[in-house]
């Protein structure tokens, strides 16, 4: 009796023990396996969205902005900080800065994401697939172009002969490649953009890539390469495509507070990275360093530099003053204090006058929300103007420069002409200064200075100045024009050679 | 002491009952008549108190009973019979049953500590029979410190067990390391086993004892989760006899300890800042004047002033300084505003009792601690009931229920950080005494961050609540005399809710009209453990074993929501205007295991044990789903040998063991190739490639060898020495990949770390007369070495580097070389090559040129504890010290507070005794010159901030007074004791920071041994009383 009982119990136990094994194969609730992704159009679309989100991620977007704009002469930092953005700002680079590590990693993760779709997608199937593959070519080009400008010397230095970044056009996770030359990277960028122009249509909203977006980027690539024919050709194509229009003077001040995307035609933004309320990064946003309403969500430590303001103040009625907002001292009742001459007193932080930059704040009325603009129509006019001058046709530049200036509310003698050069002797200086005025704080100035073989002159107050110094000057030959390859990458890939 | 049901102890009885059966049968058949009568008597212990629950049996015959609450018994026995009296922990006695009685017996406690019973997880063993390495901590040794955390109370109590608290905030967790750290990315915490079933939790006051299982022979039976040791907790059970009611209450005050870290007051800060900014002004002024002289060779004072003004520089020094500091500095003590005297209130009531068939224990505990940092407190209520019932001779059922509820308030205002960073020159109050509103636009507020926590403190909230319910049901079935079957089942459910409110009236809340955050978490876990337990003896051979299987399922899910735009004073999601974000996770894992353990001993002299466990888990890759873990152990109890006769040495035992256990990866799905689908762009959901697949991902395998000796001398000295080596192989590492491939790591089993060491435990009874003094001492010495890494490639981990041949936690940073005597600049070591190509070491003031070097480790040389117990008449005094020696700790606070001017708008720390600051050429100083905005990156991470983290801490001192029996009898009570106790009263250390106790956990890739601003531990003084009814 007892024996039978025992047998039954033992059998039951053994049965239950063995039957449990199969159910050990558990799948997560919030992820897909790569099989599900690469074999369907829906999966590849999801993967492409995934690549856009890599770019949207602050590890990429925020660092991209800070590594470029903070090294320019448009900005002035009012305090020292523990963040690695400080080293980007004061040119005292380290080889283990968090921001360069992050952008290197994120950039290549996004490149991988694009390569998956390029490898698995079959072009020619239908328009939707073509558009998708084209978008990935565009993204791969843009990512290589961005990374090579941080870690490889400007193309115009030596026609791209110096070392750039690692070229990656496949999904092999085991290969270790050395750095390709800058010119090879640019060659890939150009060829990818040309392919994407062929594959893509012109209908998708401006938060995604489409034909004219690729053309606009190509015009900038050619400009940076010194290929002024190409720069002129493609800037011209974008302007003549009639897909975009400059936002009117009346709406200029609120331009950056309107999110890109949507069905609205004839916007000025050619390509912007859309951020929703869910993407609000709070104090980790680009806008938080530039402006604060006073709360804890934003820092407001980086201001428009004295030298930028001097350029802007040449014409006090320049509508672009809307993007540089002085913070006035107020008395107890909230009225602005005036000095002896009746001028309002600008408040100071740590002794530095506060001039907030307003291009990254208040999208949809959320203080720190913004969708950074990568390409817009104004840049096309300025590119066309600069290319024309470099091609020996300076007279063509007047029309384009004045179009931008008119939109900024300037008129009559405030516009340039052969007889009214306002103290400039070289038309190139006119265009470069206009480019500086218009595209300020949009991550372009640093590259514009060095690709034109000029010196970055920062003779204004800010914490880039060591104690007792009054100016910082970085010639275009300086090794610190570019960043060190992150040390952790050299440890893993010994084929990489460090920058001097 | 608990009555135990271990079959092993029943073996002599089992044999005897067989004999009994035969005798009785013979007696019956032979028809012999016997003279039986009722025998009564009383059993008392060595102090004369009655002993209830003593087992009174007739030797070699059936029949028996137990003494009642007054120690009395009554039994039918033949005159020729012999009565045996046995009780756990006491020597057995036999008396003749002849005569009328009364049969009074006085039992003497067992002198041999080796007969102490130890719960080693699945089974209970006598200490003399254990061949593995274990440390036991009894309830009274555990409960000296006042805390609600069992782990915190273990600190220093068991050799080789290192306990470290992350924060002194009431209710915060601790980390435990047993015999060093053997892993990089998998868990390092020991496995918790409560009442024989994996998992569970127990309130400290409900704990009977804690056993730490350290080597493979002890932990082997826990297989793939036992790599870091096992903490076996046994909760209290009732005893047959009179119902016991115990009350314990204590109340006291807490004060924050500051360590050696102090910041400047108003005048000190002004002097310090003024020095720096004066130099700054002088430099700038002369530079501008020189520039002006380029165009105007001899400028007038007016021209100079105009030029300086055009460059935005003040024309006079006081004018310049005015931009940075006040003329007459205020002296606000921010630390005083942020900290207060808190209190601890601990109330516990337990009721236990039972009879021969049923035993019960009910424990309730209310714990309330107000933290020393403003706005922090912790309340918890715990209820436990353990019930055991013998249905009949074959079936026994045990049910346990544990319910815990906690409520925690955290500080929502940033008071901790601001208590040190805020400038003393600020007045936090308005003229009317109300807290001042301060934000980035507030003028006349000094400091880099414009924060005033007293204002924010009024409106913001940050709190959480938690519930933890666990129900155990255990059914034991005695199949035969030597075989029984037990099924233990536990179901646990936890719920948690966290809430944070940023009120619309605060600076942060103004930006979006206020923000409310809610997070809900839920977990449940079911485990069933089904074991056959057998024991049998042949002559001097004794065998026992267990075999069975376990199944466990764990599940968790959670929801996090944030809404903005909420009217002040409101606190529900309904009231928010904009849904800002919504997120939630969900996860599941399962384990199926089969286990077997066998024990053999010959005549209680030679012992051997073997254990085997097969684990399969959903966390492992599909190719390596299940694994076999095993261990062997052997021991020789020399003291029991017939040839060994010594008056001095009462215990001598040798033990050795070898075994392989496992450590499970932390994530539930780490082996799959996944596209995470939790992102969107432009409102369209997307997925991004997150990880490479690894179907071979499996557990880590620590292999442990342990050799130990237990020596007892004079029945007063008890020494255990263990030497061990544990090699953790197949470590789960994120092998770094070149980021250009799109993945910067791949999770694989590579790498190996070895820990070697010696654990010593010494317990002595120094004086045993009227004045008693006993000591318990333990020390653990551990050496750690990385043996294998992928292709021997180093891994960077924050300020540390993992490298083959070195300690796992080796600091790798620039090495500080002091201060340049000539110019006050910082110096680091660097390696240069001379003209002939030879390398030599020199110093440099350029931080980017400094080499990275190995500059020490954060692993301690040794850790341990020392406890002393004194008693004289009714008084008792306990003192417990724990110590850690030889760890190098990185004081990250000094990057901010000892920065030589790099953060001129923050406060700075006062120079410690022995520190000095450079001021003029020729000064030999420890600190570089203070320069506005920093001196050549002198505050960047380097060995400058690496300090000796050794410390000795008086963890607890308790003075107690027990009322004499006469008084307690009058009060109709059984025991009354008053006590006053102090926790953490003294810490001796050279560490310049707040607290040298470092968190042992790493988050991701960060280093172990970094200490910054942490919630300080409390010094507590408590008064309390224990009353037993």
Tab-separated table of C-alpha atoms in Angstrom, chain A residues 102-408:
chain	number	residue	atom	x	y	z
A	102	UNK	CA	28.916	58.812	-26.945
A	103	UNK	CA	28.679	60.323	-30.396
A	104	UNK	CA	31.146	57.797	-31.823
A	105	UNK	CA	29.126	54.902	-30.426
A	106	UNK	CA	25.707	56.287	-31.238
A	107	UNK	CA	26.818	57.315	-34.707
A	108	UNK	CA	28.032	53.846	-35.571
A	109	UNK	CA	25.001	52.204	-34.007
A	110	UNK	CA	22.895	54.302	-36.344
A	111	UNK	CA	25.156	53.431	-39.280
A	112	UNK	CA	24.644	49.764	-38.468
A	113	UNK	CA	20.906	50.306	-38.378
A	114	UNK	CA	21.033	51.902	-41.830
A	115	UNK	CA	23.295	49.141	-43.209
A	116	UNK	CA	20.809	46.458	-42.148
A	117	UNK	CA	18.076	47.976	-44.295
A	118	UNK	CA	20.446	48.689	-47.192
A	119	UNK	CA	21.547	45.043	-47.131
A	120	UNK	CA	18.161	43.451	-46.631
A	121	UNK	CA	15.942	45.788	-48.634
A	122	UNK	CA	15.528	45.019	-52.329
A	123	UNK	CA	15.312	48.178	-54.484
A	124	UNK	CA	12.998	48.236	-57.463
A	125	UNK	CA	10.220	46.305	-55.736
A	126	UNK	CA	7.988	49.293	-55.287
A	127	UNK	CA	8.065	52.988	-54.513
A	128	UNK	CA	7.694	52.457	-50.788
A	129	UNK	CA	10.714	50.158	-50.612
A	130	UNK	CA	12.766	52.494	-52.774
A	131	UNK	CA	11.950	55.430	-50.532
A	132	UNK	CA	12.894	53.371	-47.479
A	133	UNK	CA	16.236	52.270	-48.902
A	134	UNK	CA	16.908	55.784	-50.160
A	135	UNK	CA	16.300	57.180	-46.675
A	136	UNK	CA	18.830	54.754	-45.273
A	137	UNK	CA	21.439	55.753	-47.835
A	138	UNK	CA	20.812	59.358	-46.852
A	139	UNK	CA	21.168	58.572	-43.163
A	140	UNK	CA	24.332	56.582	-43.684
A	141	UNK	CA	25.800	59.476	-45.658
A	142	UNK	CA	24.796	62.071	-43.101
A	143	UNK	CA	26.249	60.018	-40.243
A	144	UNK	CA	29.590	59.502	-41.937
A	145	UNK	CA	29.689	63.182	-42.890
A	146	UNK	CA	28.997	64.248	-39.305
A	147	UNK	CA	31.522	61.932	-37.680
A	148	UNK	CA	34.346	62.655	-40.123
A	149	UNK	CA	34.075	66.371	-39.403
A	150	UNK	CA	34.698	65.796	-35.698
A	151	UNK	CA	37.517	63.294	-35.908
A	152	UNK	CA	39.097	63.979	-39.305
A	153	UNK	CA	40.675	67.205	-40.486
A	154	UNK	CA	38.734	69.554	-42.813
A	155	UNK	CA	38.751	68.343	-46.387
A	156	UNK	CA	40.073	71.656	-47.649
A	157	UNK	CA	43.234	71.324	-45.514
A	158	UNK	CA	44.891	68.848	-47.833
A	159	UNK	CA	42.190	67.586	-50.190
A	160	UNK	CA	41.180	64.953	-47.711
A	161	UNK	CA	44.504	63.152	-47.475
A	162	UNK	CA	44.563	62.979	-43.706
A	163	UNK	CA	42.958	60.212	-41.657
A	164	UNK	CA	39.215	60.299	-41.245
A	165	UNK	CA	36.961	57.778	-39.517
A	166	UNK	CA	36.264	54.093	-40.095
A	167	UNK	CA	34.200	53.512	-43.205
A	168	UNK	CA	31.373	51.074	-42.502
A	169	UNK	CA	29.108	49.776	-45.228
A	170	UNK	CA	28.272	46.294	-43.999
A	171	UNK	CA	26.792	44.574	-40.942
A	172	UNK	CA	29.804	42.428	-40.053
A	173	UNK	CA	30.258	42.810	-36.309
A	174	UNK	CA	33.670	41.202	-36.154
A	175	UNK	CA	35.785	43.083	-38.633
A	176	UNK	CA	38.300	45.603	-37.335
A	177	UNK	CA	39.116	48.317	-39.835
A	178	UNK	CA	41.669	51.096	-39.766
A	179	UNK	CA	40.679	54.718	-40.350
A	180	UNK	CA	39.955	55.551	-43.953
A	181	UNK	CA	41.157	58.834	-45.439
A	182	UNK	CA	38.912	61.838	-45.241
A	183	UNK	CA	38.559	61.876	-49.001
A	184	UNK	CA	37.366	58.256	-49.030
A	185	UNK	CA	34.707	59.080	-46.501
A	186	UNK	CA	33.558	62.044	-48.559
A	187	UNK	CA	33.508	59.836	-51.641
A	188	UNK	CA	31.153	57.438	-49.850
A	189	UNK	CA	29.009	60.311	-48.637
A	190	UNK	CA	28.670	61.744	-52.125
A	191	UNK	CA	27.906	58.389	-53.723
A	192	UNK	CA	25.362	57.488	-51.033
A	193	UNK	CA	23.626	60.841	-51.440
A	194	UNK	CA	23.488	60.509	-55.223
A	195	UNK	CA	21.981	57.032	-54.867
A	196	UNK	CA	19.432	58.272	-52.394
A	197	UNK	CA	18.440	61.158	-54.665
A	198	UNK	CA	17.627	58.580	-57.337
A	199	UNK	CA	15.648	56.341	-55.033
A	200	UNK	CA	13.610	58.833	-53.046
A	201	UNK	CA	10.522	60.825	-53.914
A	202	UNK	CA	9.625	64.370	-52.921
A	203	UNK	CA	6.511	63.834	-50.878
A	204	UNK	CA	7.567	62.717	-47.408
A	205	UNK	CA	7.350	65.331	-44.650
A	206	UNK	CA	10.435	67.268	-43.649
A	207	UNK	CA	11.167	65.199	-40.587
A	208	UNK	CA	12.184	62.346	-42.874
A	209	UNK	CA	14.637	62.261	-45.746
A	210	UNK	CA	13.418	62.806	-49.291
A	211	UNK	CA	14.914	63.807	-52.621
A	212	UNK	CA	15.446	67.507	-51.971
A	213	UNK	CA	16.725	66.827	-48.478
A	214	UNK	CA	19.528	64.746	-49.959
A	215	UNK	CA	20.213	67.459	-52.528
A	216	UNK	CA	20.471	70.083	-49.815
A	217	UNK	CA	22.892	67.968	-47.797
A	218	UNK	CA	24.899	67.273	-50.926
A	219	UNK	CA	25.258	70.981	-51.587
A	220	UNK	CA	26.706	71.398	-48.089
A	221	UNK	CA	29.016	68.411	-48.558
A	222	UNK	CA	30.334	69.837	-51.815
A	223	UNK	CA	30.781	73.261	-50.188
A	224	UNK	CA	32.828	71.750	-47.371
A	225	UNK	CA	34.895	69.784	-49.888
A	226	UNK	CA	35.717	72.900	-51.862
A	227	UNK	CA	33.754	71.607	-54.845
A	228	UNK	CA	32.002	74.888	-55.533
A	229	UNK	CA	30.493	73.786	-58.844
A	230	UNK	CA	28.680	70.971	-57.136
A	231	UNK	CA	27.694	73.148	-54.184
A	232	UNK	CA	26.221	75.745	-56.499
A	233	UNK	CA	24.433	73.162	-58.645
A	234	UNK	CA	22.629	71.431	-55.832
A	235	UNK	CA	21.817	74.537	-53.773
A	236	UNK	CA	20.328	75.901	-56.948
A	237	UNK	CA	18.290	72.719	-57.536
A	238	UNK	CA	16.830	72.866	-54.049
A	239	UNK	CA	15.892	76.534	-54.382
A	240	UNK	CA	14.349	75.963	-57.809
A	241	UNK	CA	12.429	72.857	-56.725
A	242	UNK	CA	9.803	75.232	-55.292
A	243	UNK	CA	9.202	72.854	-52.445
A	244	UNK	CA	10.317	75.306	-49.776
A	245	UNK	CA	9.928	79.003	-48.995
A	246	UNK	CA	11.641	81.294	-46.528
A	247	UNK	CA	9.463	81.963	-43.521
A	248	UNK	CA	8.219	85.536	-43.609
A	249	UNK	CA	9.743	88.367	-41.540
A	250	UNK	CA	6.607	88.564	-39.403
A	251	UNK	CA	6.960	84.916	-38.419
A	252	UNK	CA	10.733	84.814	-38.113
A	253	UNK	CA	10.817	85.240	-34.322
A	254	UNK	CA	8.584	82.215	-33.763
A	255	UNK	CA	10.207	80.005	-36.428
A	256	UNK	CA	11.896	77.614	-34.018
A	257	UNK	CA	8.869	77.205	-31.794
A	258	UNK	CA	6.860	75.564	-34.550
A	259	UNK	CA	7.536	71.857	-34.836
A	260	UNK	CA	8.505	70.543	-38.277
A	261	UNK	CA	6.526	67.806	-39.991
A	262	UNK	CA	2.903	67.753	-40.887
A	263	UNK	CA	1.251	68.361	-44.249
A	264	UNK	CA	1.909	72.056	-44.494
A	265	UNK	CA	3.632	72.913	-47.769
A	266	UNK	CA	6.337	75.524	-48.464
A	267	UNK	CA	8.015	75.404	-45.082
A	268	UNK	CA	11.514	76.759	-44.660
A	269	UNK	CA	12.794	73.678	-42.826
A	270	UNK	CA	14.150	71.144	-45.281
A	271	UNK	CA	15.072	68.552	-42.645
A	272	UNK	CA	14.529	68.725	-38.908
A	273	UNK	CA	14.748	66.102	-36.174
A	274	UNK	CA	11.287	65.951	-34.664
A	275	UNK	CA	10.998	65.956	-30.889
A	276	UNK	CA	7.635	65.429	-29.172
A	277	UNK	CA	6.618	66.268	-25.647
A	278	UNK	CA	7.646	62.716	-24.775
A	279	UNK	CA	11.142	63.565	-26.020
A	280	UNK	CA	11.537	66.631	-23.838
A	281	UNK	CA	14.965	66.231	-22.345
A	282	UNK	CA	14.529	68.827	-19.629
A	283	UNK	CA	17.911	69.917	-18.315
A	284	UNK	CA	19.586	67.533	-20.717
A	285	UNK	CA	18.234	69.384	-23.742
A	286	UNK	CA	20.192	71.636	-26.061
A	287	UNK	CA	17.978	74.567	-25.105
A	288	UNK	CA	18.545	74.141	-21.403
A	289	UNK	CA	22.119	75.416	-21.624
A	290	UNK	CA	21.063	78.407	-23.711
A	291	UNK	CA	18.035	79.654	-21.822
A	292	UNK	CA	16.303	79.301	-18.515
A	293	UNK	CA	13.002	80.736	-17.343
A	294	UNK	CA	14.377	80.304	-13.844
A	295	UNK	CA	13.281	76.780	-13.011
A	296	UNK	CA	15.388	73.741	-12.263
A	297	UNK	CA	14.756	72.160	-15.659
A	298	UNK	CA	17.242	74.396	-17.403
A	299	UNK	CA	20.644	75.903	-16.736
A	300	UNK	CA	20.941	79.006	-18.916
A	301	UNK	CA	24.748	79.145	-18.728
A	302	UNK	CA	25.789	79.556	-22.383
A	303	UNK	CA	25.232	82.983	-23.881
A	304	UNK	CA	25.613	84.812	-27.170
A	305	UNK	CA	29.184	86.078	-27.240
A	306	UNK	CA	30.173	89.709	-27.179
A	307	UNK	CA	31.678	89.444	-30.677
A	308	UNK	CA	28.499	87.906	-32.110
A	309	UNK	CA	26.377	90.600	-30.547
A	310	UNK	CA	28.647	93.261	-31.972
A	311	UNK	CA	27.971	91.901	-35.451
A	312	UNK	CA	24.241	91.674	-34.779
A	313	UNK	CA	24.072	95.151	-33.249
A	314	UNK	CA	25.336	96.801	-36.432
A	315	UNK	CA	21.661	97.207	-37.262
A	316	UNK	CA	19.468	97.294	-34.130
A	317	UNK	CA	16.401	96.644	-36.275
A	318	UNK	CA	17.757	93.311	-37.472
A	319	UNK	CA	14.916	90.895	-36.701
A	320	UNK	CA	17.413	88.219	-35.737
A	321	UNK	CA	17.731	90.036	-32.422
A	322	UNK	CA	14.693	87.968	-31.482
A	323	UNK	CA	17.005	84.994	-30.960
A	324	UNK	CA	19.347	86.795	-28.564
A	325	UNK	CA	17.465	87.796	-25.475
A	326	UNK	CA	19.176	89.893	-22.781
A	327	UNK	CA	18.120	89.158	-19.246
A	328	UNK	CA	17.487	92.478	-17.556
A	329	UNK	CA	17.789	93.120	-13.849
A	330	UNK	CA	14.454	93.687	-12.231
A	331	UNK	CA	13.554	95.381	-9.003
A	332	UNK	CA	11.281	93.998	-6.303
A	333	UNK	CA	8.146	94.895	-8.251
A	334	UNK	CA	9.364	93.280	-11.442
A	335	UNK	CA	10.219	96.506	-13.283
A	336	UNK	CA	13.385	96.623	-15.321
A	337	UNK	CA	16.123	98.669	-13.672
A	338	UNK	CA	17.675	101.507	-15.648
A	339	UNK	CA	21.174	102.864	-15.420
A	340	UNK	CA	22.292	106.505	-15.378
A	341	UNK	CA	21.764	106.883	-19.137
A	342	UNK	CA	18.310	105.367	-19.094
A	343	UNK	CA	19.479	102.041	-20.536
A	344	UNK	CA	18.241	98.809	-19.028
A	345	UNK	CA	20.806	96.962	-16.914
A	346	UNK	CA	21.663	93.479	-18.114
A	347	UNK	CA	21.788	90.932	-15.302
A	348	UNK	CA	24.998	88.982	-14.789
A	349	UNK	CA	25.871	85.450	-13.863
A	350	UNK	CA	29.236	85.045	-12.225
A	351	UNK	CA	30.155	88.445	-13.642
A	352	UNK	CA	29.142	87.619	-17.241
A	353	UNK	CA	26.198	89.544	-18.770
A	354	UNK	CA	23.324	87.242	-19.607
A	355	UNK	CA	22.273	87.064	-23.264
A	356	UNK	CA	20.108	83.998	-23.736
A	357	UNK	CA	19.968	82.190	-27.068
A	358	UNK	CA	16.391	81.410	-28.027
A	359	UNK	CA	16.659	78.996	-30.966
A	360	UNK	CA	16.073	75.848	-28.906
A	361	UNK	CA	13.275	76.789	-26.569
A	362	UNK	CA	9.527	76.801	-26.307
A	363	UNK	CA	8.447	74.471	-29.065
A	364	UNK	CA	4.755	73.856	-28.336
A	365	UNK	CA	5.154	76.126	-25.303
A	366	UNK	CA	7.423	73.641	-23.548
A	367	UNK	CA	10.468	75.499	-22.289
A	368	UNK	CA	13.184	72.993	-23.087
A	369	UNK	CA	11.607	71.340	-26.151
A	370	UNK	CA	12.961	71.939	-29.617
A	371	UNK	CA	13.356	70.010	-32.862
A	372	UNK	CA	16.841	70.929	-34.118
A	373	UNK	CA	16.879	72.115	-37.717
A	374	UNK	CA	19.510	70.302	-39.770
A	375	UNK	CA	18.870	71.883	-43.174
A	376	UNK	CA	16.829	74.938	-44.123
A	377	UNK	CA	16.279	77.027	-47.203
A	378	UNK	CA	18.244	80.073	-45.973
A	379	UNK	CA	21.386	77.953	-45.969
A	380	UNK	CA	20.874	77.144	-49.648
A	381	UNK	CA	20.935	80.826	-50.584
A	382	UNK	CA	24.074	81.432	-48.571
A	383	UNK	CA	25.762	78.349	-50.022
A	384	UNK	CA	24.879	79.469	-53.525
A	385	UNK	CA	26.292	82.911	-52.778
A	386	UNK	CA	29.573	81.592	-51.359
A	387	UNK	CA	29.987	79.129	-54.229
A	388	UNK	CA	29.411	81.877	-56.750
A	389	UNK	CA	32.131	84.017	-55.188
A	390	UNK	CA	34.572	81.124	-55.057
A	391	UNK	CA	33.785	80.428	-58.719
A	392	UNK	CA	34.720	84.015	-59.558
A	393	UNK	CA	31.194	85.449	-59.875
A	394	UNK	CA	30.919	87.715	-56.809
A	395	UNK	CA	28.147	89.824	-58.296
A	396	UNK	CA	25.741	86.879	-58.114
A	397	UNK	CA	26.203	86.812	-54.374
A	398	UNK	CA	24.528	90.179	-53.741
A	399	UNK	CA	21.026	88.989	-54.627
A	400	UNK	CA	21.159	85.938	-52.353
A	401	UNK	CA	22.709	87.803	-49.400
A	402	UNK	CA	20.202	90.624	-49.688
A	403	UNK	CA	17.285	88.173	-49.818
A	404	UNK	CA	18.319	86.890	-46.435
A	405	UNK	CA	18.870	90.407	-45.111
A	406	UNK	CA	15.472	91.586	-46.370
A	407	UNK	CA	13.793	88.728	-44.613
A	408	UNK	CA	15.653	89.905	-41.492
